[in-house]
Amino acid sequence: MLLTGTVVAASETVLQDGAVVVSGDRIEAVGSRADLEAQYADHEHQSYDVLLPGLVGGHIHSVQSLGRGIADDTELLDWLFDYILPMEASLTAEEMEVAAKLGYLEMIESGTTTCIDHLSVAHADRAFEAAGEIGIRGVLGKVLMDQRSPDGLLEDTQAALDESERLIQQYHGAYNDRIRYAVTPRFAVSCSEACLRGARELADKYDGVRIHTHASENQSEIETVKEDTGMRNIHWLDEVGLTGEDVVLAHCVWTDESEREVLAETGTHVTHCPSSNMKLASGIAPIWDYRDRGINVAIGNDGPPCNNTLDAFTEMRQASLLQKVDQLDPTVTPAAEIFEMATRNGAKAAGFEKLGAIREGWRADIVGLDTDRTRATPLHDVLSHLVFAAHGDDVRFTMVDGNVLMEHGEVTTIDADAVRSRASTMGLEMDLEDARKSAQEQKP
């Protein structure tokens, strides 16, 4: 396939009248439109105003999609134990599948081609199957919770680890290696020491399996971990083996100097979720400091109940503006740096090589946007537009692994209207009262 338009190959490489040739699951050529149109005249040709690498959602909760809007204006632990955990505990296998499809559909429609997805305790296989069907690239994991958890989510430690291993054996590297596994403890508050150490041991058994968890999102969480362990959160995670180049920690809002040194020394990845952190009033992650220490920082939306959108373009804008106002410095986190976080940094966190840029021989994950919008006029700087003005609904084309998942604004791999209709019905019919009582009894 021949794709033409302004090609944002990476933050430092923009071809104003460019073209990309895709062969199989790889990018075969990148260059000028005139040259490649002549050389590949027999290829199927589609044109979009802007072509860019697929965006990477560095921390997502696809299966929370049915809870969009149910928990506004609440503090993190209230949000989690009064609303989110009860919702997850109540979901049937079918509801989990539809919720995952809804989340993946929203990402495909808005330009996210890869996600690091924090699922739930039960029915995780239904999300893996949904990801395979819709065609998204992802690092997915069943959630581990063996303490302070409500009925329906609390599991025996070994049983939870055994189920994770079964899922690894079934899905890690599945769908032509589009889907990989991350061992996924929810967070230290809901996981025992045996569970956390077991997560590390399990990840070490399998090549390419990562670890994905939440860390230091909220001060109440940190206080709870310190009461349990006598240590601050990052030091505790380091003690039990949950730091390193194969570990993705979501949030890391409240870290001290010594914890940041640990993150840098161990090569641990951090995912910044600015909208979620603002909506839950968790705080502002020190991304400017992480960057200066060489810590790899990706960007994530978190889940629909604490963000209300999985639009990665919105998250890029928020990530930049929040750091500027925090530091009272308009020069921090410029558009090019934010774009890197949402593409190559995210790919690095996810563990996929040759992903996050449009380069010859790299994976063919490509997004096409229209700029026929008043807010795109005039278009002085395409990177500025992508980070500060573009919206997910500008996306008209999405390709993953050379497979077209959406073209001319229409998703090709799944009946989007049917998914939305089923999800709407399920969401409105949810009854969370019994699950809510159980969860509230476990609130720290």
Short mmCIF file of N, CA and C in Angstrom, two decimals, residues 106-243:
data_model
loop_
_atom_site.label_atom_id
_atom_site.label_comp_id
_atom_site.label_asym_id
_atom_site.label_seq_id
_atom_site.Cartn_x
_atom_site.Cartn_y
_atom_site.Cartn_z
N GLU A 106 -12.46 2.55 20.72
CA GLU A 106 -12.20 3.98 20.91
C GLU A 106 -10.75 4.32 20.58
N MET A 107 -9.83 3.46 20.98
CA MET A 107 -8.42 3.73 20.67
C MET A 107 -8.13 3.66 19.18
N ILE A 108 -8.64 2.65 18.51
CA ILE A 108 -8.42 2.53 17.08
C ILE A 108 -9.00 3.73 16.35
N GLU A 109 -10.18 4.17 16.76
CA GLU A 109 -10.82 5.32 16.11
C GLU A 109 -10.07 6.62 16.35
N SER A 110 -9.28 6.69 17.42
CA SER A 110 -8.61 7.96 17.76
C SER A 110 -7.10 7.89 17.67
N GLY A 111 -6.57 6.87 16.99
CA GLY A 111 -5.15 6.89 16.64
C GLY A 111 -4.20 6.15 17.55
N THR A 112 -4.69 5.48 18.59
CA THR A 112 -3.83 4.66 19.44
C THR A 112 -3.78 3.26 18.86
N THR A 113 -2.60 2.82 18.49
CA THR A 113 -2.44 1.51 17.87
C THR A 113 -1.82 0.47 18.80
N THR A 114 -1.23 0.93 19.90
CA THR A 114 -0.64 0.04 20.89
C THR A 114 -1.07 0.48 22.28
N CYS A 115 -1.40 -0.48 23.14
CA CYS A 115 -1.76 -0.11 24.51
C CYS A 115 -1.12 -1.07 25.49
N ILE A 116 -0.78 -0.55 26.66
CA ILE A 116 -0.38 -1.36 27.80
C ILE A 116 -1.60 -1.38 28.71
N ASP A 117 -2.28 -2.53 28.73
CA ASP A 117 -3.65 -2.58 29.23
C ASP A 117 -3.73 -3.36 30.53
N HIS A 118 -4.22 -2.69 31.55
CA HIS A 118 -4.42 -3.24 32.89
C HIS A 118 -5.85 -3.76 32.94
N LEU A 119 -6.05 -5.06 32.83
CA LEU A 119 -7.38 -5.64 32.69
C LEU A 119 -8.06 -5.75 34.05
N SER A 120 -8.64 -6.88 34.37
CA SER A 120 -9.25 -7.11 35.68
C SER A 120 -8.91 -8.52 36.13
N VAL A 121 -9.44 -8.91 37.26
CA VAL A 121 -9.09 -10.20 37.85
C VAL A 121 -9.69 -11.35 37.05
N ALA A 122 -10.97 -11.24 36.71
CA ALA A 122 -11.68 -12.33 36.06
C ALA A 122 -11.88 -12.08 34.57
N HIS A 123 -12.05 -13.15 33.84
CA HIS A 123 -12.43 -13.10 32.42
C HIS A 123 -11.41 -12.38 31.55
N ALA A 124 -10.15 -12.40 31.95
CA ALA A 124 -9.13 -11.69 31.17
C ALA A 124 -9.00 -12.26 29.76
N ASP A 125 -9.25 -13.56 29.62
CA ASP A 125 -9.13 -14.15 28.30
C ASP A 125 -10.07 -13.51 27.29
N ARG A 126 -11.21 -13.00 27.76
CA ARG A 126 -12.15 -12.37 26.84
C ARG A 126 -11.58 -11.07 26.27
N ALA A 127 -10.77 -10.36 27.07
CA ALA A 127 -10.13 -9.15 26.57
C ALA A 127 -9.02 -9.50 25.57
N PHE A 128 -8.26 -10.55 25.84
CA PHE A 128 -7.24 -10.98 24.88
C PHE A 128 -7.88 -11.32 23.54
N GLU A 129 -8.99 -12.04 23.58
CA GLU A 129 -9.68 -12.40 22.34
C GLU A 129 -10.22 -11.16 21.63
N ALA A 130 -10.73 -10.21 22.38
CA ALA A 130 -11.23 -8.96 21.80
C ALA A 130 -10.12 -8.19 21.11
N ALA A 131 -8.95 -8.11 21.77
CA ALA A 131 -7.82 -7.42 21.16
C ALA A 131 -7.39 -8.10 19.87
N GLY A 132 -7.38 -9.43 19.89
CA GLY A 132 -7.02 -10.16 18.69
C GLY A 132 -8.00 -9.92 17.56
N GLU A 133 -9.29 -9.87 17.90
CA GLU A 133 -10.31 -9.67 16.87
C GLU A 133 -10.24 -8.29 16.25
N ILE A 134 -10.12 -7.26 17.06
CA ILE A 134 -10.15 -5.90 16.52
C ILE A 134 -8.83 -5.51 15.86
N GLY A 135 -7.72 -6.16 16.28
CA GLY A 135 -6.45 -5.95 15.59
C GLY A 135 -5.49 -4.99 16.23
N ILE A 136 -5.78 -4.52 17.43
CA ILE A 136 -4.88 -3.59 18.10
C ILE A 136 -3.63 -4.33 18.58
N ARG A 137 -2.54 -3.60 18.74
CA ARG A 137 -1.33 -4.15 19.35
C ARG A 137 -1.39 -3.87 20.85
N GLY A 138 -1.00 -4.83 21.68
CA GLY A 138 -1.12 -4.56 23.10
C GLY A 138 -0.28 -5.45 23.98
N VAL A 139 -0.01 -4.94 25.16
CA VAL A 139 0.60 -5.70 26.25
C VAL A 139 -0.47 -5.75 27.34
N LEU A 140 -1.05 -6.92 27.51
CA LEU A 140 -2.21 -7.08 28.37
C LEU A 140 -1.88 -7.97 29.56
N GLY A 141 -2.64 -7.79 30.65
CA GLY A 141 -2.41 -8.65 31.79
C GLY A 141 -3.61 -8.77 32.70
N LYS A 142 -3.83 -9.96 33.18
CA LYS A 142 -4.83 -10.21 34.23
C LYS A 142 -4.38 -9.54 35.53
N VAL A 143 -5.29 -8.93 36.25
CA VAL A 143 -4.96 -8.23 37.49
C VAL A 143 -4.81 -9.22 38.64
N LEU A 144 -3.81 -8.97 39.48
CA LEU A 144 -3.58 -9.75 40.70
C LEU A 144 -4.03 -8.94 41.91
N MET A 145 -4.89 -9.55 42.75
CA MET A 145 -5.37 -8.92 43.98
C MET A 145 -5.58 -10.02 45.01
N ASP A 146 -4.77 -10.04 46.06
CA ASP A 146 -4.91 -11.10 47.07
C ASP A 146 -5.07 -10.57 48.49
N GLN A 147 -5.31 -9.24 48.62
CA GLN A 147 -5.65 -8.68 49.92
C GLN A 147 -6.42 -7.38 49.71
N ARG A 148 -7.14 -6.95 50.75
CA ARG A 148 -7.94 -5.71 50.70
C ARG A 148 -8.76 -5.62 49.41
N SER A 149 -9.43 -6.67 49.06
CA SER A 149 -10.17 -6.71 47.81
C SER A 149 -11.57 -7.26 48.05
N PRO A 150 -12.55 -6.78 47.31
CA PRO A 150 -13.94 -7.20 47.53
C PRO A 150 -14.21 -8.58 46.95
N ASP A 151 -15.34 -9.15 47.35
CA ASP A 151 -15.78 -10.41 46.77
C ASP A 151 -15.85 -10.27 45.25
N GLY A 152 -15.40 -11.30 44.57
CA GLY A 152 -15.39 -11.27 43.12
C GLY A 152 -14.06 -10.87 42.54
N LEU A 153 -13.21 -10.24 43.37
CA LEU A 153 -11.88 -9.84 42.92
C LEU A 153 -10.77 -10.46 43.77
N LEU A 154 -11.05 -10.73 45.04
CA LEU A 154 -10.05 -11.32 45.93
C LEU A 154 -9.77 -12.75 45.51
N GLU A 155 -8.48 -13.07 45.33
CA GLU A 155 -8.08 -14.41 44.91
C GLU A 155 -7.02 -14.98 45.84
N ASP A 156 -6.93 -16.27 45.86
CA ASP A 156 -5.81 -16.94 46.48
C ASP A 156 -4.55 -16.60 45.69
N THR A 157 -3.46 -16.33 46.41
CA THR A 157 -2.23 -15.87 45.75
C THR A 157 -1.75 -16.83 44.68
N GLN A 158 -1.59 -18.07 45.03
CA GLN A 158 -1.06 -19.02 44.06
C GLN A 158 -2.02 -19.27 42.91
N ALA A 159 -3.30 -19.28 43.21
CA ALA A 159 -4.28 -19.46 42.13
C ALA A 159 -4.21 -18.32 41.13
N ALA A 160 -4.03 -17.10 41.63
CA ALA A 160 -3.93 -15.94 40.75
C ALA A 160 -2.68 -16.02 39.87
N LEU A 161 -1.56 -16.42 40.47
CA LEU A 161 -0.33 -16.54 39.70
C LEU A 161 -0.42 -17.69 38.69
N ASP A 162 -1.07 -18.78 39.08
CA ASP A 162 -1.23 -19.91 38.16
C ASP A 162 -2.09 -19.51 36.96
N GLU A 163 -3.16 -18.75 37.22
CA GLU A 163 -4.01 -18.30 36.12
C GLU A 163 -3.24 -17.35 35.20
N SER A 164 -2.39 -16.51 35.78
CA SER A 164 -1.56 -15.62 34.97
C SER A 164 -0.63 -16.44 34.08
N GLU A 165 -0.06 -17.48 34.63
CA GLU A 165 0.85 -18.31 33.83
C GLU A 165 0.10 -19.01 32.69
N ARG A 166 -1.11 -19.46 32.96
CA ARG A 166 -1.90 -20.06 31.88
C ARG A 166 -2.13 -19.07 30.76
N LEU A 167 -2.45 -17.84 31.12
CA LEU A 167 -2.68 -16.81 30.11
C LEU A 167 -1.40 -16.47 29.34
N ILE A 168 -0.27 -16.47 30.05
CA ILE A 168 1.01 -16.25 29.36
C ILE A 168 1.22 -17.32 28.31
N GLN A 169 1.04 -18.55 28.69
CA GLN A 169 1.27 -19.65 27.77
C GLN A 169 0.32 -19.62 26.59
N GLN A 170 -0.87 -19.09 26.79
CA GLN A 170 -1.85 -19.07 25.72
C GLN A 170 -1.72 -17.84 24.82
N TYR A 171 -1.38 -16.68 25.40
CA TYR A 171 -1.51 -15.44 24.63
C TYR A 171 -0.21 -14.67 24.42
N HIS A 172 0.83 -14.92 25.19
CA HIS A 172 2.06 -14.15 24.99
C HIS A 172 2.65 -14.46 23.62
N GLY A 173 2.74 -13.47 22.77
CA GLY A 173 3.23 -13.66 21.41
C GLY A 173 2.15 -14.06 20.42
N ALA A 174 0.89 -14.02 20.86
CA ALA A 174 -0.22 -14.42 19.99
C ALA A 174 -0.49 -13.38 18.91
N TYR A 175 -1.29 -13.80 17.93
CA TYR A 175 -1.70 -12.91 16.84
C TYR A 175 -0.48 -12.27 16.16
N ASN A 176 0.41 -13.14 15.71
CA ASN A 176 1.62 -12.69 15.01
C ASN A 176 2.45 -11.75 15.88
N ASP A 177 2.48 -12.03 17.18
CA ASP A 177 3.25 -11.26 18.16
C ASP A 177 2.72 -9.84 18.33
N ARG A 178 1.48 -9.61 17.96
CA ARG A 178 0.87 -8.31 18.24
C ARG A 178 0.48 -8.20 19.72
N ILE A 179 0.20 -9.35 20.33
CA ILE A 179 -0.26 -9.36 21.72
C ILE A 179 0.81 -10.02 22.59
N ARG A 180 1.20 -9.30 23.62
CA ARG A 180 2.15 -9.82 24.59
C ARG A 180 1.56 -9.70 26.00
N TYR A 181 2.28 -10.26 26.95
CA TYR A 181 1.74 -10.33 28.31
C TYR A 181 2.55 -9.47 29.27
N ALA A 182 1.83 -8.89 30.22
CA ALA A 182 2.46 -8.23 31.38
C ALA A 182 1.83 -8.80 32.64
N VAL A 183 2.66 -9.28 33.55
CA VAL A 183 2.14 -9.68 34.87
C VAL A 183 1.69 -8.40 35.56
N THR A 184 0.46 -8.42 36.12
CA THR A 184 -0.20 -7.16 36.45
C THR A 184 -0.76 -7.13 37.87
N PRO A 185 0.08 -6.96 38.89
CA PRO A 185 -0.45 -6.68 40.23
C PRO A 185 -1.18 -5.33 40.20
N ARG A 186 -2.30 -5.24 40.89
CA ARG A 186 -3.04 -3.97 40.81
C ARG A 186 -2.21 -2.83 41.41
N PHE A 187 -1.90 -2.94 42.67
CA PHE A 187 -0.94 -2.05 43.32
C PHE A 187 -0.60 -2.64 44.67
N ALA A 188 0.39 -2.06 45.32
CA ALA A 188 0.91 -2.68 46.54
C ALA A 188 -0.15 -2.79 47.63
N VAL A 189 -1.11 -1.87 47.65
CA VAL A 189 -2.15 -1.90 48.67
C VAL A 189 -2.96 -3.18 48.61
N SER A 190 -3.22 -3.69 47.41
CA SER A 190 -4.10 -4.86 47.26
C SER A 190 -3.33 -6.14 46.96
N CYS A 191 -2.00 -6.10 47.14
CA CYS A 191 -1.18 -7.29 46.85
C CYS A 191 -0.23 -7.58 48.00
N SER A 192 -0.20 -8.81 48.43
CA SER A 192 0.70 -9.22 49.51
C SER A 192 2.13 -9.29 48.99
N GLU A 193 3.07 -9.40 49.92
CA GLU A 193 4.47 -9.56 49.53
C GLU A 193 4.65 -10.81 48.68
N ALA A 194 3.98 -11.89 49.06
CA ALA A 194 4.10 -13.13 48.28
C ALA A 194 3.60 -12.95 46.86
N CYS A 195 2.55 -12.18 46.71
CA CYS A 195 2.00 -11.91 45.38
C CYS A 195 2.97 -11.10 44.54
N LEU A 196 3.54 -10.05 45.12
CA LEU A 196 4.46 -9.19 44.39
C LEU A 196 5.74 -9.94 44.02
N ARG A 197 6.28 -10.69 44.96
CA ARG A 197 7.49 -11.47 44.64
C ARG A 197 7.16 -12.56 43.61
N GLY A 198 5.98 -13.12 43.72
CA GLY A 198 5.57 -14.13 42.75
C GLY A 198 5.42 -13.55 41.35
N ALA A 199 4.99 -12.29 41.27
CA ALA A 199 4.87 -11.63 39.97
C ALA A 199 6.24 -11.52 39.30
N ARG A 200 7.24 -11.15 40.07
CA ARG A 200 8.60 -11.07 39.51
C ARG A 200 9.09 -12.44 39.07
N GLU A 201 8.90 -13.44 39.89
CA GLU A 201 9.36 -14.78 39.54
C GLU A 201 8.68 -15.28 38.26
N LEU A 202 7.41 -14.98 38.12
CA LEU A 202 6.68 -15.42 36.93
C LEU A 202 7.17 -14.70 35.68
N ALA A 203 7.35 -13.39 35.78
CA ALA A 203 7.83 -12.64 34.61
C ALA A 203 9.19 -13.12 34.16
N ASP A 204 10.03 -13.49 35.12
CA ASP A 204 11.38 -13.93 34.79
C ASP A 204 11.41 -15.28 34.07
N LYS A 205 10.33 -16.05 34.16
CA LYS A 205 10.30 -17.36 33.53
C LYS A 205 10.10 -17.29 32.02
N TYR A 206 9.61 -16.16 31.52
CA TYR A 206 9.22 -16.09 30.11
C TYR A 206 9.85 -14.87 29.44
N ASP A 207 10.49 -15.11 28.32
CA ASP A 207 11.16 -14.05 27.59
C ASP A 207 10.15 -13.04 27.08
N GLY A 208 10.40 -11.76 27.36
CA GLY A 208 9.56 -10.70 26.84
C GLY A 208 8.35 -10.36 27.66
N VAL A 209 8.05 -11.12 28.70
CA VAL A 209 6.92 -10.79 29.57
C VAL A 209 7.31 -9.62 30.46
N ARG A 210 6.41 -8.64 30.57
CA ARG A 210 6.71 -7.45 31.35
C ARG A 210 5.89 -7.45 32.64
N ILE A 211 6.11 -6.43 33.46
CA ILE A 211 5.36 -6.22 34.69
C ILE A 211 4.74 -4.83 34.61
N HIS A 212 3.47 -4.73 34.96
CA HIS A 212 2.74 -3.46 34.84
C HIS A 212 1.90 -3.27 36.09
N THR A 213 2.12 -2.17 36.81
CA THR A 213 1.34 -1.91 38.01
C THR A 213 1.24 -0.41 38.25
N HIS A 214 0.43 -0.05 39.23
CA HIS A 214 0.30 1.35 39.66
C HIS A 214 1.29 1.63 40.78
N ALA A 215 1.74 2.88 40.87
CA ALA A 215 2.67 3.21 41.95
C ALA A 215 2.61 4.70 42.28
N SER A 216 2.50 4.98 43.57
CA SER A 216 2.67 6.35 44.09
C SER A 216 1.76 7.35 43.38
N GLU A 217 0.52 6.92 43.19
CA GLU A 217 -0.46 7.80 42.52
C GLU A 217 -1.05 8.80 43.49
N ASN A 218 -1.19 8.39 44.73
CA ASN A 218 -1.96 9.15 45.70
C ASN A 218 -1.29 9.07 47.07
N GLN A 219 -1.36 10.13 47.85
CA GLN A 219 -0.68 10.14 49.13
C GLN A 219 -1.27 9.14 50.12
N SER A 220 -2.58 8.90 50.05
CA SER A 220 -3.18 7.90 50.94
C SER A 220 -2.63 6.51 50.64
N GLU A 221 -2.44 6.22 49.37
CA GLU A 221 -1.84 4.94 48.97
C GLU A 221 -0.45 4.79 49.57
N ILE A 222 0.36 5.84 49.48
CA ILE A 222 1.73 5.78 50.00
C ILE A 222 1.73 5.57 51.51
N GLU A 223 0.83 6.23 52.20
CA GLU A 223 0.74 6.07 53.66
C GLU A 223 0.36 4.65 54.03
N THR A 224 -0.55 4.05 53.25
CA THR A 224 -0.96 2.68 53.53
C THR A 224 0.20 1.71 53.34
N VAL A 225 0.95 1.88 52.25
CA VAL A 225 2.09 1.01 51.99
C VAL A 225 3.14 1.18 53.09
N LYS A 226 3.36 2.40 53.54
CA LYS A 226 4.35 2.63 54.59
C LYS A 226 3.92 1.99 55.90
N GLU A 227 2.62 2.05 56.20
CA GLU A 227 2.12 1.38 57.41
C GLU A 227 2.31 -0.13 57.32
N ASP A 228 2.13 -0.68 56.11
CA ASP A 228 2.25 -2.13 55.92
C ASP A 228 3.70 -2.60 55.96
N THR A 229 4.59 -1.80 55.38
CA THR A 229 5.94 -2.29 55.10
C THR A 229 7.05 -1.51 55.78
N GLY A 230 6.74 -0.32 56.24
CA GLY A 230 7.77 0.55 56.80
C GLY A 230 8.60 1.25 55.72
N MET A 231 8.18 1.14 54.48
CA MET A 231 8.94 1.72 53.37
C MET A 231 8.04 2.56 52.48
N ARG A 232 8.66 3.52 51.78
CA ARG A 232 7.93 4.25 50.76
C ARG A 232 7.68 3.31 49.56
N ASN A 233 6.71 3.68 48.77
CA ASN A 233 6.18 2.77 47.75
C ASN A 233 7.24 2.25 46.77
N ILE A 234 8.03 3.15 46.18
CA ILE A 234 9.00 2.73 45.16
C ILE A 234 10.08 1.86 45.79
N HIS A 235 10.48 2.19 47.01
CA HIS A 235 11.48 1.35 47.69
C HIS A 235 10.91 -0.04 47.98
N TRP A 236 9.62 -0.10 48.34
CA TRP A 236 9.01 -1.41 48.57
C TRP A 236 8.93 -2.22 47.27
N LEU A 237 8.52 -1.57 46.20
CA LEU A 237 8.46 -2.28 44.91
C LEU A 237 9.84 -2.74 44.49
N ASP A 238 10.84 -1.94 44.74
CA ASP A 238 12.21 -2.34 44.41
C ASP A 238 12.64 -3.53 45.26
N GLU A 239 12.25 -3.52 46.51
CA GLU A 239 12.60 -4.61 47.43
C GLU A 239 12.03 -5.95 46.96
N VAL A 240 10.81 -5.93 46.42
CA VAL A 240 10.16 -7.18 46.02
C VAL A 240 10.38 -7.50 44.54
N GLY A 241 11.21 -6.69 43.87
CA GLY A 241 11.58 -7.01 42.49
C GLY A 241 10.77 -6.34 41.41
N LEU A 242 9.94 -5.37 41.77
CA LEU A 242 9.09 -4.74 40.76
C LEU A 242 9.63 -3.39 40.31
N THR A 243 10.92 -3.39 39.99
CA THR A 243 11.55 -2.30 39.24
C THR A 243 12.42 -2.96 38.18
#
